[in-house]
Tab-separated table of C-alpha atoms in Angstrom:
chain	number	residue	atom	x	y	z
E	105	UNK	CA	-80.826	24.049	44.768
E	106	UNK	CA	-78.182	21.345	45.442
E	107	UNK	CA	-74.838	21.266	47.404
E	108	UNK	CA	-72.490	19.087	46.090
E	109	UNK	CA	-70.153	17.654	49.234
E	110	UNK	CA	-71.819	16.152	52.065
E	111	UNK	CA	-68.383	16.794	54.735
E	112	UNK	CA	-69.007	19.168	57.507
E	113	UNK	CA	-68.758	22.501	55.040
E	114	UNK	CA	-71.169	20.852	52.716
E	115	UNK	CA	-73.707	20.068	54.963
E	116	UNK	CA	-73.003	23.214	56.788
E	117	UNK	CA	-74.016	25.314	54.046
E	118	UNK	CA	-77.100	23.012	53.308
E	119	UNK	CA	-78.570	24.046	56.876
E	120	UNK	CA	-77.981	27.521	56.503
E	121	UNK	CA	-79.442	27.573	53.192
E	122	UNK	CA	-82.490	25.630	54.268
E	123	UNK	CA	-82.870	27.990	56.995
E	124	UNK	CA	-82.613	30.566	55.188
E	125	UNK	CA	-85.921	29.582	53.045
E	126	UNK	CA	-84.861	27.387	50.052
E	127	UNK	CA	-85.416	23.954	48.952
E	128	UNK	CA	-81.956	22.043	49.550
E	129	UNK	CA	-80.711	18.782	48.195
E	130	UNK	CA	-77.360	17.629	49.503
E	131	UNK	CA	-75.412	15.416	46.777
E	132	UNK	CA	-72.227	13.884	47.896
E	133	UNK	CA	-70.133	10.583	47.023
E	134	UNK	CA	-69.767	9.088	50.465
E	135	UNK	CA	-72.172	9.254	53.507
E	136	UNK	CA	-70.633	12.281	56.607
E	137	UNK	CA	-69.137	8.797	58.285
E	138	UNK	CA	-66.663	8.276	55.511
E	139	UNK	CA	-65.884	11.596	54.298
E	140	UNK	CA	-62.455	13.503	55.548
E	141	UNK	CA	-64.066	15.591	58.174
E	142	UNK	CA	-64.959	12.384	59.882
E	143	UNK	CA	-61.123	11.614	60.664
E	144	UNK	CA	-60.822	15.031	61.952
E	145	UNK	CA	-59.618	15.508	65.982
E	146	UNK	CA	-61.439	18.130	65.715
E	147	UNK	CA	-60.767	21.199	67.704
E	148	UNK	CA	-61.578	24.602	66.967
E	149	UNK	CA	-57.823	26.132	65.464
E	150	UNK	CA	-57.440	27.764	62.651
E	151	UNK	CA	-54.762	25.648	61.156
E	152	UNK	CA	-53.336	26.033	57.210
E	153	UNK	CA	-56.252	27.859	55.957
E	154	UNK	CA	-56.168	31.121	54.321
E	155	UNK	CA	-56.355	33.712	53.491
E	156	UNK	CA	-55.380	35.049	57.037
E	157	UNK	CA	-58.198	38.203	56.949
E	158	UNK	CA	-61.318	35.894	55.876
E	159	UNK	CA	-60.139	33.010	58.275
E	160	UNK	CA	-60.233	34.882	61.228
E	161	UNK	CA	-64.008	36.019	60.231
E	162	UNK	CA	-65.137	33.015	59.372
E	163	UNK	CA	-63.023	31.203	62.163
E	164	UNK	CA	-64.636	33.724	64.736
E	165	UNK	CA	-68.125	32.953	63.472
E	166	UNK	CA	-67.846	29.337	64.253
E	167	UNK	CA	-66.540	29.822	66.836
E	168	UNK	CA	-69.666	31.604	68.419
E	169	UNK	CA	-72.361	28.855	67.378
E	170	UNK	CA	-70.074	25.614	67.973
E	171	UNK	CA	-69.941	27.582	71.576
E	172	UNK	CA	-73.766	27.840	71.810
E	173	UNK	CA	-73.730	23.860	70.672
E	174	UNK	CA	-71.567	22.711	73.494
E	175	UNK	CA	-73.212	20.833	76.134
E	176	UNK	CA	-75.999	20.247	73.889
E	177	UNK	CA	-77.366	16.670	73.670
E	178	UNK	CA	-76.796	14.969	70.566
E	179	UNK	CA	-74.314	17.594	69.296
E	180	UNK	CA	-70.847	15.599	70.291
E	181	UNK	CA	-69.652	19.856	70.867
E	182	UNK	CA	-67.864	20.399	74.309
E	183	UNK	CA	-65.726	23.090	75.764
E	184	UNK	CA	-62.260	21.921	77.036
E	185	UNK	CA	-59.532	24.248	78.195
E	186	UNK	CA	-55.731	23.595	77.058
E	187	UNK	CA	-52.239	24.657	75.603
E	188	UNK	CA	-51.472	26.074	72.040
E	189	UNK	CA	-47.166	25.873	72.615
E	190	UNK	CA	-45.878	28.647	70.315
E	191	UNK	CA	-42.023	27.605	69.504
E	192	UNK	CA	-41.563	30.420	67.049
E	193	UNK	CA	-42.429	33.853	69.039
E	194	UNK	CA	-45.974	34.835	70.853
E	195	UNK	CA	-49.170	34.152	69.452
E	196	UNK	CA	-50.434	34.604	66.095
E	197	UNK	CA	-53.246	36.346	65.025
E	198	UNK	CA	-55.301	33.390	64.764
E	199	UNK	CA	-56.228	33.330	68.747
E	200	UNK	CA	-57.526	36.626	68.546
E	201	UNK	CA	-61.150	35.944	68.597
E	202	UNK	CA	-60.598	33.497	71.527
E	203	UNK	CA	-62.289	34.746	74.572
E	204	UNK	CA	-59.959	35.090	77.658
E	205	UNK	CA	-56.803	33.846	76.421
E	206	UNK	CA	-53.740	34.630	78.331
E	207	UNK	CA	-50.152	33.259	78.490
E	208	UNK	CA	-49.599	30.171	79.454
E	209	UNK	CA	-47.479	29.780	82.965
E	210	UNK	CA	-43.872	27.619	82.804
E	211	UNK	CA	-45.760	25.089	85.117
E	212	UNK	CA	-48.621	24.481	82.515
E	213	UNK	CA	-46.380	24.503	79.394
E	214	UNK	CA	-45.001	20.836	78.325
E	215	UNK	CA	-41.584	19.514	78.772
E	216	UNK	CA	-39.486	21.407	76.350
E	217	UNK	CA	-42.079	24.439	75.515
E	218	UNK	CA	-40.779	28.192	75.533
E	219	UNK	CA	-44.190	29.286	75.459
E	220	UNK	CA	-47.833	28.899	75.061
E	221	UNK	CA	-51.262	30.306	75.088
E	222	UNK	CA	-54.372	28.822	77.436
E	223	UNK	CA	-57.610	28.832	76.369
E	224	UNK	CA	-61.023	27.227	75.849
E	225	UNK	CA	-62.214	26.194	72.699
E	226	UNK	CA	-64.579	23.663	71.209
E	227	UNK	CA	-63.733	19.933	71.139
E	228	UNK	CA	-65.990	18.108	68.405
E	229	UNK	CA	-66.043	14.528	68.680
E	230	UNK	CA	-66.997	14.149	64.767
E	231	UNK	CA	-68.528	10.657	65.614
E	232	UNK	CA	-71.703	12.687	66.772
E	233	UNK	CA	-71.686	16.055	65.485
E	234	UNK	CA	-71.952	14.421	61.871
E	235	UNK	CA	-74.990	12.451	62.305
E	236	UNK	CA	-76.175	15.603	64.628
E	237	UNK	CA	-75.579	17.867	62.004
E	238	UNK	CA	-77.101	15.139	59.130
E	239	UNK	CA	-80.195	14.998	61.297
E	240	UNK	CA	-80.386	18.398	61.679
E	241	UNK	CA	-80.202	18.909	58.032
E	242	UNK	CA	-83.368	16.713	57.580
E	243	UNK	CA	-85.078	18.125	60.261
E	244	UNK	CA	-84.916	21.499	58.166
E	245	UNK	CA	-85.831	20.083	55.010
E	246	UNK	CA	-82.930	19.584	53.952
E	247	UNK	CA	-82.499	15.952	51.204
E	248	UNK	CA	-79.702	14.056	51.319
E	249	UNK	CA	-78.695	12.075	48.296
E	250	UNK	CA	-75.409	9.480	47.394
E	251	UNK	CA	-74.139	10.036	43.959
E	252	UNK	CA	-70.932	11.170	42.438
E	253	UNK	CA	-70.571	14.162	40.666
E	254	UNK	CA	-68.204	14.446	37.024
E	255	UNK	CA	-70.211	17.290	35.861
E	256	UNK	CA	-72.025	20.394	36.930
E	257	UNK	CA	-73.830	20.002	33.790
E	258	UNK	CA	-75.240	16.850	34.960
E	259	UNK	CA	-76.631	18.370	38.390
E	260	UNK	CA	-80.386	19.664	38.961
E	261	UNK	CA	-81.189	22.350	40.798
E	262	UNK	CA	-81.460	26.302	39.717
E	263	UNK	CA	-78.209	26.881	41.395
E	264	UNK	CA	-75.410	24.782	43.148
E	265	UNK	CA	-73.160	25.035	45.890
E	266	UNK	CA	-70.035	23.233	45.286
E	267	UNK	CA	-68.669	22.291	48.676
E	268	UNK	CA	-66.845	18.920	48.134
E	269	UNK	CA	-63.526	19.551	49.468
E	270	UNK	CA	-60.862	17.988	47.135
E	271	UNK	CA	-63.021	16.159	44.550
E	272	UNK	CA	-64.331	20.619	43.977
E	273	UNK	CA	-61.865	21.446	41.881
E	274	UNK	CA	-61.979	19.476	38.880
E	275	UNK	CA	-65.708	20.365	38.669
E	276	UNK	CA	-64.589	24.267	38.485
E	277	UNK	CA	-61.595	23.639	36.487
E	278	UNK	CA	-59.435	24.531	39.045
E	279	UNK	CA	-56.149	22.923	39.472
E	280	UNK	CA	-54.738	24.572	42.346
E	281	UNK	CA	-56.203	22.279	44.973
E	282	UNK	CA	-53.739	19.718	46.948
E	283	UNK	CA	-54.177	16.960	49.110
E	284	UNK	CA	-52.628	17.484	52.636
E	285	UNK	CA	-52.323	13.911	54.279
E	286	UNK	CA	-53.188	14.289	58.043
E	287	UNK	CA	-52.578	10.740	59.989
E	288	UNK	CA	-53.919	10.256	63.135
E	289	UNK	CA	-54.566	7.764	66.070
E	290	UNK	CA	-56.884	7.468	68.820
E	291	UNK	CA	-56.039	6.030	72.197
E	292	UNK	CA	-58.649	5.618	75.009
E	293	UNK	CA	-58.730	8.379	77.603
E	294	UNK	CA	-57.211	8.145	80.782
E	295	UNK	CA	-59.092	10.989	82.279
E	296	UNK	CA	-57.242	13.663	80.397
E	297	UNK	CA	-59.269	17.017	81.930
E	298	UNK	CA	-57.502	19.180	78.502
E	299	UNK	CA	-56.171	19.266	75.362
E	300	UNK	CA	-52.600	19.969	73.655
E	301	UNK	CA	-51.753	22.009	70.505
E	302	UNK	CA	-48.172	21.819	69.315
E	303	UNK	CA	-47.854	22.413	65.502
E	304	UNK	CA	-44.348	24.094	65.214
E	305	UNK	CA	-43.053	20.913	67.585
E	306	UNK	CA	-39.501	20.260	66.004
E	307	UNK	CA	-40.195	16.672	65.121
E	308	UNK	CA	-43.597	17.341	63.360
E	309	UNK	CA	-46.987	18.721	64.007
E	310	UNK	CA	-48.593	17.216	67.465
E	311	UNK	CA	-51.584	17.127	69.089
E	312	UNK	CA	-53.708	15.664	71.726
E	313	UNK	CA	-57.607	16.278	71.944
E	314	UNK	CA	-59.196	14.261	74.612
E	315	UNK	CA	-63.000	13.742	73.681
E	316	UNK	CA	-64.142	11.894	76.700
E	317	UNK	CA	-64.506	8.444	74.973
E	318	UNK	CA	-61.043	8.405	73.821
E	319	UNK	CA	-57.942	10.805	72.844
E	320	UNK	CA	-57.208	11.893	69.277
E	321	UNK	CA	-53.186	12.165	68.838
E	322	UNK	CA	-51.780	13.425	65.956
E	323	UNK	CA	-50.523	14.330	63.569
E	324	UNK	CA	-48.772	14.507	59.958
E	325	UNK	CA	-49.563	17.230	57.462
E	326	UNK	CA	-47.769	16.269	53.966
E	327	UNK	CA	-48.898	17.934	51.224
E	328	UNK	CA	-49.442	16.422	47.678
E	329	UNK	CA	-49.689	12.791	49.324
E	330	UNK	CA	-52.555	10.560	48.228
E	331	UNK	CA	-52.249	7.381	50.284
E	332	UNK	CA	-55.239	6.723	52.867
E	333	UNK	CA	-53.845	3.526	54.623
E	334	UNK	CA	-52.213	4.113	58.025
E	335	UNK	CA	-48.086	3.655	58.526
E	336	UNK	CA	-47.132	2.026	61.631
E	337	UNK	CA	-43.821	3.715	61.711
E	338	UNK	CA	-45.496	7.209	61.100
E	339	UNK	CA	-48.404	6.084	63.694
E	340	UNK	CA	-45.167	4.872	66.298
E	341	UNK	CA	-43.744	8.478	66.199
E	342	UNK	CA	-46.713	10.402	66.032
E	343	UNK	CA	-47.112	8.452	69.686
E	344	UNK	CA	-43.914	8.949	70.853
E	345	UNK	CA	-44.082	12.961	70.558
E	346	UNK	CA	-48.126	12.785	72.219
E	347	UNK	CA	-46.297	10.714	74.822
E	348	UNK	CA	-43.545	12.613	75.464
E	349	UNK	CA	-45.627	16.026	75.720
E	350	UNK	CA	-48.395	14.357	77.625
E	351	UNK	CA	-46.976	11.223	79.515
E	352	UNK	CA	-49.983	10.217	81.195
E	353	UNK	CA	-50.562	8.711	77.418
E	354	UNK	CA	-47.673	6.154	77.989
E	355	UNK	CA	-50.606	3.329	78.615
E	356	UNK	CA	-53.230	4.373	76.857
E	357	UNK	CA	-53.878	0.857	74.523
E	358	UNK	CA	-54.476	2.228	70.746
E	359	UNK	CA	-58.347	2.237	69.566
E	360	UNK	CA	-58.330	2.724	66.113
E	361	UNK	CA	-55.911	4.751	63.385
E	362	UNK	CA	-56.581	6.510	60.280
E	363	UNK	CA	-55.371	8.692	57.198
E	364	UNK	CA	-57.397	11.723	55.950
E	365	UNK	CA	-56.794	14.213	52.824
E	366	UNK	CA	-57.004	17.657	53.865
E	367	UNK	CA	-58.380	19.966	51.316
E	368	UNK	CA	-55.246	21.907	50.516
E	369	UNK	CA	-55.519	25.205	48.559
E	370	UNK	CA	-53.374	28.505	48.343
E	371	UNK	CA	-56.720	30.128	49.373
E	372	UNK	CA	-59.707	29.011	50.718
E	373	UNK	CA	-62.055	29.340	47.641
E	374	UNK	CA	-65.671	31.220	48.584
E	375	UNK	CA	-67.236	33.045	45.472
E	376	UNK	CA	-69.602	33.141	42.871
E	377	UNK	CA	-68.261	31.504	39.911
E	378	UNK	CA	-69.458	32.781	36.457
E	379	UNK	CA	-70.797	29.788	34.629
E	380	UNK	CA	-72.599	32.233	31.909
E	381	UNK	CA	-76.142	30.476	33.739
E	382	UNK	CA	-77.548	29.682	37.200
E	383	UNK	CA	-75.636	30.977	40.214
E	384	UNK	CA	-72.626	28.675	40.852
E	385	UNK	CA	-70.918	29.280	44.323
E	386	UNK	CA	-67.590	27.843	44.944
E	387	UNK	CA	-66.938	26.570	48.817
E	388	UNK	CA	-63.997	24.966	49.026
E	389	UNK	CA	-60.220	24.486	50.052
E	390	UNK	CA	-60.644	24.613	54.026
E	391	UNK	CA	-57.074	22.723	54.783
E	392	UNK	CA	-57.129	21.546	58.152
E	393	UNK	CA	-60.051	24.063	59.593
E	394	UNK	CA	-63.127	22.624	58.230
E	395	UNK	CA	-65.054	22.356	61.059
E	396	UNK	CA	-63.487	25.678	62.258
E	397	UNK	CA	-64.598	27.725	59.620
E	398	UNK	CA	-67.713	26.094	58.730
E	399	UNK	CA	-70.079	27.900	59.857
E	400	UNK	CA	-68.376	31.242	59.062
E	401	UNK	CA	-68.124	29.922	55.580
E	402	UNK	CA	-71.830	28.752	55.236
E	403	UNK	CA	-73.274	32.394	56.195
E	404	UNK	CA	-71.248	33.680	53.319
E	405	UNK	CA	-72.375	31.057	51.017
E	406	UNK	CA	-76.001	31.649	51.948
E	407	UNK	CA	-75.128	35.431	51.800
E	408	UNK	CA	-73.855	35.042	47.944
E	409	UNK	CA	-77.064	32.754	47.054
E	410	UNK	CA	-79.498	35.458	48.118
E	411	UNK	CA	-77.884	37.772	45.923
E	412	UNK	CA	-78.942	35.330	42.809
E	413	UNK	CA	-81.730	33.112	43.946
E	414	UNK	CA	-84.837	34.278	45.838
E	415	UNK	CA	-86.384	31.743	48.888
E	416	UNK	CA	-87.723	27.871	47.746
E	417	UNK	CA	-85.542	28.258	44.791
C-alpha cells in the first residue's frame, strides 16, 4: 500500500501500518527535512485542531508514546516542564489528559499573566525526531520514495493513505483545506530549564520552547496566507513579546528563521473515502498539532485499513 505525505502524520501512519503487517511505500514531494512539520517548535499542545472530542483521543494517544520516546537516543523527544498562560478563563479541555497538571502560582506566571497551568509535556526537537522516525520507518520495512502526486489514479498500491497535509485536498476533491502561516525564529539557549505557552497573548500568539541546542520563539498563525519567506518586522515582534515574557531571551543572538503552512481545516479529516475501488483513507488537516496527534491519528488510520486490506497487502 502507499502513503502519500512523508511529514510527521505521513510517516507516522507508514510505521504503524508496517507494524501492523503490510508492505508500505511512503510517497511524498519533499524529503521530512523540508516538509512543514520540520519548522514546527514542536511541543505537545493541542493547538487549532478539531474536532475537540477526536483531538483529545488522538492528542492523549501521542501523548503516551512521545512520553515512552523521551530520553531515548536518537529520538530528539524530551520532557520539559512549563507554563500554558490562560488570558481568557481556566483551562480548556485540551490539558485534560496531561498528567499532574495544577495551577500555576502568581510567582511562576509571566509578567502580565492572570493565570496559567504547569505541566510536563514533550519537547520534540524536529531536527532529530524526523530522521529518527525516517529511520525507523526503514528499519520496519517501510520504502520511502520522492515523487509528486496529481492523481490517485496514478498511484500503485491496493490501497492508499493520503496523509500530505495541504497538498491532500485537491487529490480528494476537497476544497475546504487552508493554509495557516506559522512564522517562527530560533535563538540559541541560554540555559532556559522550561518552556512558555501563551496563545491568547493580546499582541499575538507566543511561545518559547527551549530544545537544549537552541530556543524556538514564536509565533504567527494567519490563515489563508501562502508566503514562505520570513518578515523581519513580523520576526522583530514575534521577539519582542518572547522577550518580554521570558527576558532572559534579551541576548540570545538569532540562529536561523522560518515560515511554515499549517494544514488548516474546519475538521481534522480521518476516514475512509469511497472511491467506488481500493480502500482510500483520508489523514489530513492537523492545523498546528501534527506531531501532537500523530500517533493518535496513525492507530486510527491503521485501524480503518484493517477493516479493508488484510496483512502484506
Amino acid at each position: 500500500m502507499t502513503v502519500v505525505g512523508g511529514g510527521v502524520v505521513g510517516l507516522t501512519c507508514a510505521l504503524e501500518l508496517a507494524r501492523a503487517g503490510h508492505r508500505v511505500r511512503v510517497l511524498a514531494a519533499d524529503p521530512p527535512e523540508r516538509t512543514t512539520s520540520a519548522v514546527a517548535a514542536a511541543i505537545w499542545s493541542p493547538y487549532r485542531a478539531f474536532p475537540a472530542e477526536a483531538v483529545q483521543r488522538w492528542a492523549a494517544v501521542s501523548l503516551g508514546v512521545l512520553t515512552g520516546l523521551a530520553g531515548q537516543e536518537g529520538t530528539g523527544v524530551t520532557l520539559r516542564p512549563g507554563t500554558v498562560v490562560h488570558r481568557g478563563g481556566g483551562p480548556d479541555g485540551r490539558w485534560d489528559a496531561v498528567p499532574g497538571r495544577r495551577p500555576a502560582t502568581a510567582a511562576e506566571l509571566p509578567p502580565g499573566a492572570p493565570a496559567g497551568t504547569r505541566c510536563t509535556l514533550p519537547v520534540v526537537a524536529m531536527g532529530r525526531y524526523l530522521p529518527w522516525l525516517l529511520a525507523t520507518c526503514r528499519a520496519a520495512g517501510v520504502r520511502v520514495e520522492q515523487g509528486r502526486v496529481d492523481r490517485l489514479d496514478d498511484v500503485a498500491g491496493d490501497a492508499v493513505v493520503v496523509a500530505a497535509g495541504l497538498a491532500s485536498g485537491p487529490l480528494l476533491g476537497d476544497g475546504s483545506g487552508v493554509p495557516i502561516q506559522g512564522q517562527v525564529v530560533r535563538v540559541a539557549d541560554p540555559g532556559l530549564p522550561e518552556w512558555l505557552l501563551d496563545e491568547d497573548h493580546p499582541d499575538g500568539l507566543t511561545y518559547v520552547v527551549p530544545r537544549g541546542s537552541d530556543v524556538v520563539c514564536g509565533g504567527t498563525a494567519v490563515e489563508g496566507a501562502t508566503g514562505t519567506e520570513p518578515d523581519p518586522e513580523v520576526e522583530a515582534a514575534v521577539l519582542a513579546r518572547a522577550r518580554a515574557l521570558v527576558p532572559a531571551l534579551r541576548d540570545a543572538p538569532v540562529l536561523s528563521r522560518a515560515v511554515g503552512l499549517r494544514p488548516g481545516r474546519p475538521a481534522v479529516r480521518l476516514e475512509r473515502v469511497d472511491t467506488g475501488g481500493r480502500p482510500v483513507v483520508a489523514c489530513y488537516g492537523h492545523g498546528g498539532a501534527g506531531v501532537t496527534l500523530s500517533w493518535g491519528c496513525a492507530a486510527d488510520v491503521a485501524a480503518l485499513v484493517r477493516c479493508g486490506v488484510g496483512p502484506s497487502a
